[in-house]
Short mmCIF file of C-alpha atoms in Angstrom, two decimals:
data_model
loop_
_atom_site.label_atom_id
_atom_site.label_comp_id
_atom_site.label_asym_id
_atom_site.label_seq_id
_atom_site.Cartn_x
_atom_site.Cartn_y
_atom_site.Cartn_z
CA UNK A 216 70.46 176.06 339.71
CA UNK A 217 73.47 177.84 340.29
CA UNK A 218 73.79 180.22 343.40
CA UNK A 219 76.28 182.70 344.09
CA UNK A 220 76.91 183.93 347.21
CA UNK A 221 78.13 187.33 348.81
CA UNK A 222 78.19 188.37 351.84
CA UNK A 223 75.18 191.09 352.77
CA UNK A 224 77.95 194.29 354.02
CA UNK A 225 80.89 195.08 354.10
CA UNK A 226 82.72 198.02 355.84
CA UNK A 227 85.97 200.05 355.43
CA UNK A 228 87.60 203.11 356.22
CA UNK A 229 88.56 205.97 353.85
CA UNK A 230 91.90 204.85 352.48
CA UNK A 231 91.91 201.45 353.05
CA UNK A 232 91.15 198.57 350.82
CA UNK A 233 87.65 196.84 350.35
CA UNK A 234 87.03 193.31 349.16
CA UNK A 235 84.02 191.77 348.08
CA UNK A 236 83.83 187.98 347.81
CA UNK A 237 81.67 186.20 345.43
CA UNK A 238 81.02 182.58 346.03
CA UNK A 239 79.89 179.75 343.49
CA UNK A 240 81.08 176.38 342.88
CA UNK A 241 83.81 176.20 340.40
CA UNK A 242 83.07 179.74 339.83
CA UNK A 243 86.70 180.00 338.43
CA UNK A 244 85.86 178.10 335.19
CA UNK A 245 83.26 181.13 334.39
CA UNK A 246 83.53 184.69 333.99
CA UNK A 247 82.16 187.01 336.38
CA UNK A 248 81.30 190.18 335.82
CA UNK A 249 80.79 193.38 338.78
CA UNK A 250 78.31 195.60 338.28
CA UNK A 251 78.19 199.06 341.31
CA UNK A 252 74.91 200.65 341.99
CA UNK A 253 74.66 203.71 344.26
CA UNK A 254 71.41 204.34 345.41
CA UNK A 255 68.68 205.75 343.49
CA UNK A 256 70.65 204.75 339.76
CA UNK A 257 71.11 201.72 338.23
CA UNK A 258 73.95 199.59 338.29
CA UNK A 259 76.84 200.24 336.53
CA UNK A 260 79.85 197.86 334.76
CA UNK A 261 83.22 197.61 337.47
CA UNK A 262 84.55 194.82 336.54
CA UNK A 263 83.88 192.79 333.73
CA UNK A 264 84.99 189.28 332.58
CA UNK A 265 86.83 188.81 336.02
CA UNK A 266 89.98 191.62 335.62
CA UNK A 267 88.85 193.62 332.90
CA UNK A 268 88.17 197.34 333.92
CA UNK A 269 85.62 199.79 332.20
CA UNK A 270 88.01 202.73 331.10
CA UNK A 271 85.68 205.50 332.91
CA UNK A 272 86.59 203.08 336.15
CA UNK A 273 89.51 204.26 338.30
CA UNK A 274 92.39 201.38 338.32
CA UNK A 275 92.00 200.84 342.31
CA UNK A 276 89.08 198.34 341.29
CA UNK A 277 90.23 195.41 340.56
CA UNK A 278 89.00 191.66 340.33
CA UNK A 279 90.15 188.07 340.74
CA UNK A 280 89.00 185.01 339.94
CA UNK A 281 89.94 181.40 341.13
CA UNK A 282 88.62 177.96 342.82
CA UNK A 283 85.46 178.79 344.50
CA UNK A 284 85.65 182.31 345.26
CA UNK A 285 85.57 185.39 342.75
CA UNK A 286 86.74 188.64 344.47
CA UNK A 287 86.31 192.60 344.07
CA UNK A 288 88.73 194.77 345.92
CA UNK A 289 88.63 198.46 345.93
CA UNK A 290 91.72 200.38 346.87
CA UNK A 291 92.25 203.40 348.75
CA UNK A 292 88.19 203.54 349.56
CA UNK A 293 86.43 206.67 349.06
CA UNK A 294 83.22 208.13 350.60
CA UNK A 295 81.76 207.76 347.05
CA UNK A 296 82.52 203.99 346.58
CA UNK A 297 79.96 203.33 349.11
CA UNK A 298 76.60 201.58 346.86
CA UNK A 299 75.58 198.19 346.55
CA UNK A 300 78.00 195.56 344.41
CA UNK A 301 76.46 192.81 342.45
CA UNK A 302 78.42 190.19 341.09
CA UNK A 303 76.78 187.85 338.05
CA UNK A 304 77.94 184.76 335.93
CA UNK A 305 76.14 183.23 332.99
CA UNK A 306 75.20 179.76 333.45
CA UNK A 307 75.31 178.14 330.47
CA UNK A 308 74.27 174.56 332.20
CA UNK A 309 71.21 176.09 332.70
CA UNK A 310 71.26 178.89 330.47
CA UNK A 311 70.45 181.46 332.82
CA UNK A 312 71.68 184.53 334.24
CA UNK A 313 72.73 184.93 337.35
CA UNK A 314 73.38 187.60 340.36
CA UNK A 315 74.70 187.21 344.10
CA UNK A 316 72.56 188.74 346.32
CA UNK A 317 74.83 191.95 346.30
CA UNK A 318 77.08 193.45 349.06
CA UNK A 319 76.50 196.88 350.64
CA UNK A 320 79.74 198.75 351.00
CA UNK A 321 79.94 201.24 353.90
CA UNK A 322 82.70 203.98 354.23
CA UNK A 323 83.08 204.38 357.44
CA UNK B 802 77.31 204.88 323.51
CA UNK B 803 73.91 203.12 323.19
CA UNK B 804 70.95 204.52 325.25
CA UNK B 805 68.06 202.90 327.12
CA UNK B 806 64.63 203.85 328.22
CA UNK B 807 61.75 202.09 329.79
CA UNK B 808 58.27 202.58 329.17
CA UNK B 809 55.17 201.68 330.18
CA UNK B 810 52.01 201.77 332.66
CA UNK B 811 53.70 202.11 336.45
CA UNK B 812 50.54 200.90 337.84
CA UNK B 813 49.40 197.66 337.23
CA UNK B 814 46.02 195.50 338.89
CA UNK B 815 46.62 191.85 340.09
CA UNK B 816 45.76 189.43 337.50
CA UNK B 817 46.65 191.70 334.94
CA UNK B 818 49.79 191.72 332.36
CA UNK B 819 52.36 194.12 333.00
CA UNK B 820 53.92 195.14 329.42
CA UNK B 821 56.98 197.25 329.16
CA UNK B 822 58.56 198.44 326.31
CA UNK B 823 62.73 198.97 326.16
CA UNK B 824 63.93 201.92 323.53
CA UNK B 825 67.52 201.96 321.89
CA UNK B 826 69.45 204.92 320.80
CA UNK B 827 72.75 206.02 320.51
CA UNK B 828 74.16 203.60 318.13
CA UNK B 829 71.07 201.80 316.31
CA UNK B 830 73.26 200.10 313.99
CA UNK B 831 74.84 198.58 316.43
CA UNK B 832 71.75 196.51 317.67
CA UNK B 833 72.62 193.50 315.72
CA UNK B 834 75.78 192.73 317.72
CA UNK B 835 73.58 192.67 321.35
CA UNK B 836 71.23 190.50 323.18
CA UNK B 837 68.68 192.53 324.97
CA UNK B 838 67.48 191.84 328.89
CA UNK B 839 65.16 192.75 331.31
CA UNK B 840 66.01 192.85 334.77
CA UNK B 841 64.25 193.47 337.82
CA UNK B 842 64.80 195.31 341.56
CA UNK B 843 62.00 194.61 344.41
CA UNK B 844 62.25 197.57 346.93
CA UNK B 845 65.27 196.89 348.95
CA UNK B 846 66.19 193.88 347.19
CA UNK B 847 68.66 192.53 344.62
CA UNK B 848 68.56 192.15 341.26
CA UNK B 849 66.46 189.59 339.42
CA UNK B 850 66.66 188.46 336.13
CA UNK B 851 63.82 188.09 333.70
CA UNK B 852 65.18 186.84 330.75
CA UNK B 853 67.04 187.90 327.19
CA UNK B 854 66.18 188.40 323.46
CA UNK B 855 68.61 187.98 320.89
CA UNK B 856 67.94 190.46 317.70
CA UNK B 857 67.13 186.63 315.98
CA UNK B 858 64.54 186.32 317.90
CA UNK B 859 65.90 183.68 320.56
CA UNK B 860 65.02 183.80 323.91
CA UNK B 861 66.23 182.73 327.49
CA UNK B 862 63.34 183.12 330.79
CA UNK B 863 64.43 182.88 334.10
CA UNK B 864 63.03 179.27 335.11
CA UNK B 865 61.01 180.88 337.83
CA UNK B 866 59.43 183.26 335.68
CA UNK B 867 58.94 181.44 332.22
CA UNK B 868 55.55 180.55 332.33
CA UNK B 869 54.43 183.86 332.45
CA UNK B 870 57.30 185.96 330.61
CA UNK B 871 57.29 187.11 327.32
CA UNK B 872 59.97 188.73 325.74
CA UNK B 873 60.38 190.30 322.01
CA UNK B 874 62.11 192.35 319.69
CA UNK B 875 61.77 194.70 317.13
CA UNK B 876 64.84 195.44 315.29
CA UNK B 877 63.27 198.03 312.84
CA UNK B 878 61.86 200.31 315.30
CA UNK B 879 65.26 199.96 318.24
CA UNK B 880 62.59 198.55 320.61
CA UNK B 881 62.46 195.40 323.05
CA UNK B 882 59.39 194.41 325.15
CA UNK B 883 58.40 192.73 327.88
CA UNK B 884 55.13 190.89 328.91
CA UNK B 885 54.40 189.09 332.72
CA UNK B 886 51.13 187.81 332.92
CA UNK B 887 48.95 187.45 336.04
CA UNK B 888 50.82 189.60 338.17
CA UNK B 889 50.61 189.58 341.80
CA UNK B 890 52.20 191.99 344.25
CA UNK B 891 55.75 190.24 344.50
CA UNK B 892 56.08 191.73 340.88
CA UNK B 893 56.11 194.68 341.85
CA UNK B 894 59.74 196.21 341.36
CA UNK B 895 61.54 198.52 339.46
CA UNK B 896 61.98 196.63 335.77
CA UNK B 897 65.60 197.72 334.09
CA UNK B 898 66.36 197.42 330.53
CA UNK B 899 69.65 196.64 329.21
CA UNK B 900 72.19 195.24 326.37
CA UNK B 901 74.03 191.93 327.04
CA UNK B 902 76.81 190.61 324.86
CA UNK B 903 75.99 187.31 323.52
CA UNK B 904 75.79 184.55 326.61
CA UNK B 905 77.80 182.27 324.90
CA UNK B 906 80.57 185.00 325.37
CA UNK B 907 80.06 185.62 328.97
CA UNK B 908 76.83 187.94 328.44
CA UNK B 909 77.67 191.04 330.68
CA UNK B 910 74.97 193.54 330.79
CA UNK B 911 77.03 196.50 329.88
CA UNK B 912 74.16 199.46 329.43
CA UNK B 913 71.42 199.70 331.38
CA UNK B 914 68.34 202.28 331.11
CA UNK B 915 67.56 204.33 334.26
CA UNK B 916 64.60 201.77 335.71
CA UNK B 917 60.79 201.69 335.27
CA UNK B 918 58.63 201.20 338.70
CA UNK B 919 56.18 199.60 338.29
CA UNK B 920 53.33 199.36 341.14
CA UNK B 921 50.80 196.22 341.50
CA UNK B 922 47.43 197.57 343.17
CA UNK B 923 43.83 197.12 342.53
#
């Protein structure tokens, strides 16, 4: 089955830029969607089909897409960016849905 | 913008069948364009999912889960449900609802209800 991988935290300070990798093999011939959930809610739509934004999302999210790796970077961090990111791909192969293990993002 | 709620028993026994049901408002009519998921959340764990309906009827189970899932739909009354049979405790979780555009169009899971805990305990 397909796996995609993330790494379990990442940290930044207030102002700086954040970037959450997604890994999966070939994961550039998909479309990968980033979903944010602070804690206590439910997640929430980023980034959808790898660079499209959500209009109630600010433009400093922003995502890429390529080879092996799909990415999430957050601009110019603020204290309430901080939640757990998801990333998720349908895999039609297998015709399943599926979700990294999500990243925690820390303002430090 | 379309609406979701959970419902259901939070408490459920081993062995038993946990059955929750998903509610749609907020744009009924647009029901036939979505596919409708579950999705799951162990305590301090990542998301899990269970599996899709489309409104035809068509379904897609997370292999790990499809012997015992049961998803369905009920376009006249805006409801989806879901059924796991012989539960143990590793089902417990908080069980989301959502909409997903069609998978064969990348099937993003754009609005979610708010997340139904459910507890397994004898």
């Amino acid at each position: 089955s397909y796996v995609l991988t993330q790494p379990p935290s990442v940290s930044v300070a207030p102002g700086k830029t954040a970037t959450i990798t997604c890994g999966g093999t070939n994961i550039g011939r998909k479309s990968v969607h980033w979903y944010q959930q602070k804690s206590g809610q439910a997640p929430g739509v980023v980034i959808f089909s790898d660079v499209g934004r959500p209009s109630a999302i600010p433009a400093r999210f922003s995502g890429s897409n390529s080879g092996d790796t799909a990415s999430l970077t957050i601009s110019r961090v603020e204290a309430g960016d901080e939640g757990d990111y998801y990333c998720h791909v349908w895999d039609s192969a297998a015709v399943q849905a599926v979700f990294g293990g999500g990243t925690r993002l820390t303002v430090l | 913008q379309l609406r979701l709620h959970e419902s259901g028993p939070g408490l459920v026994k081993p062995s038993e069948t946990l059955s929750l049901t998903c509610t749609v408002s907020g744009g009924s009519n647009r029901m036939p364009t979505y596919h409708w998921a579950w999705i799951r959340q162990a305590p301090g764990k990542g998301l899990e999912w269970i599996g899709t309906v489309s409104n035809g009827g068509t379904t897609y189970y997370n292999l790990s889960l499809r012997s015992r899932v049961t998803i369905s739909v009920d376009t006249s009354d805006d409801q989806f449900s879901l059924r796991l049979t012989s539960v143990t405790a590793a089902d417990a979780a908080t069980y989301y609802c959502a909409s997903q555009h069609d998978p064969a169009s990348a099937g993003l899971f754009d609005y979610w209800g708010r997340g139904r805990l459910v507890t397994v305990s004898s």
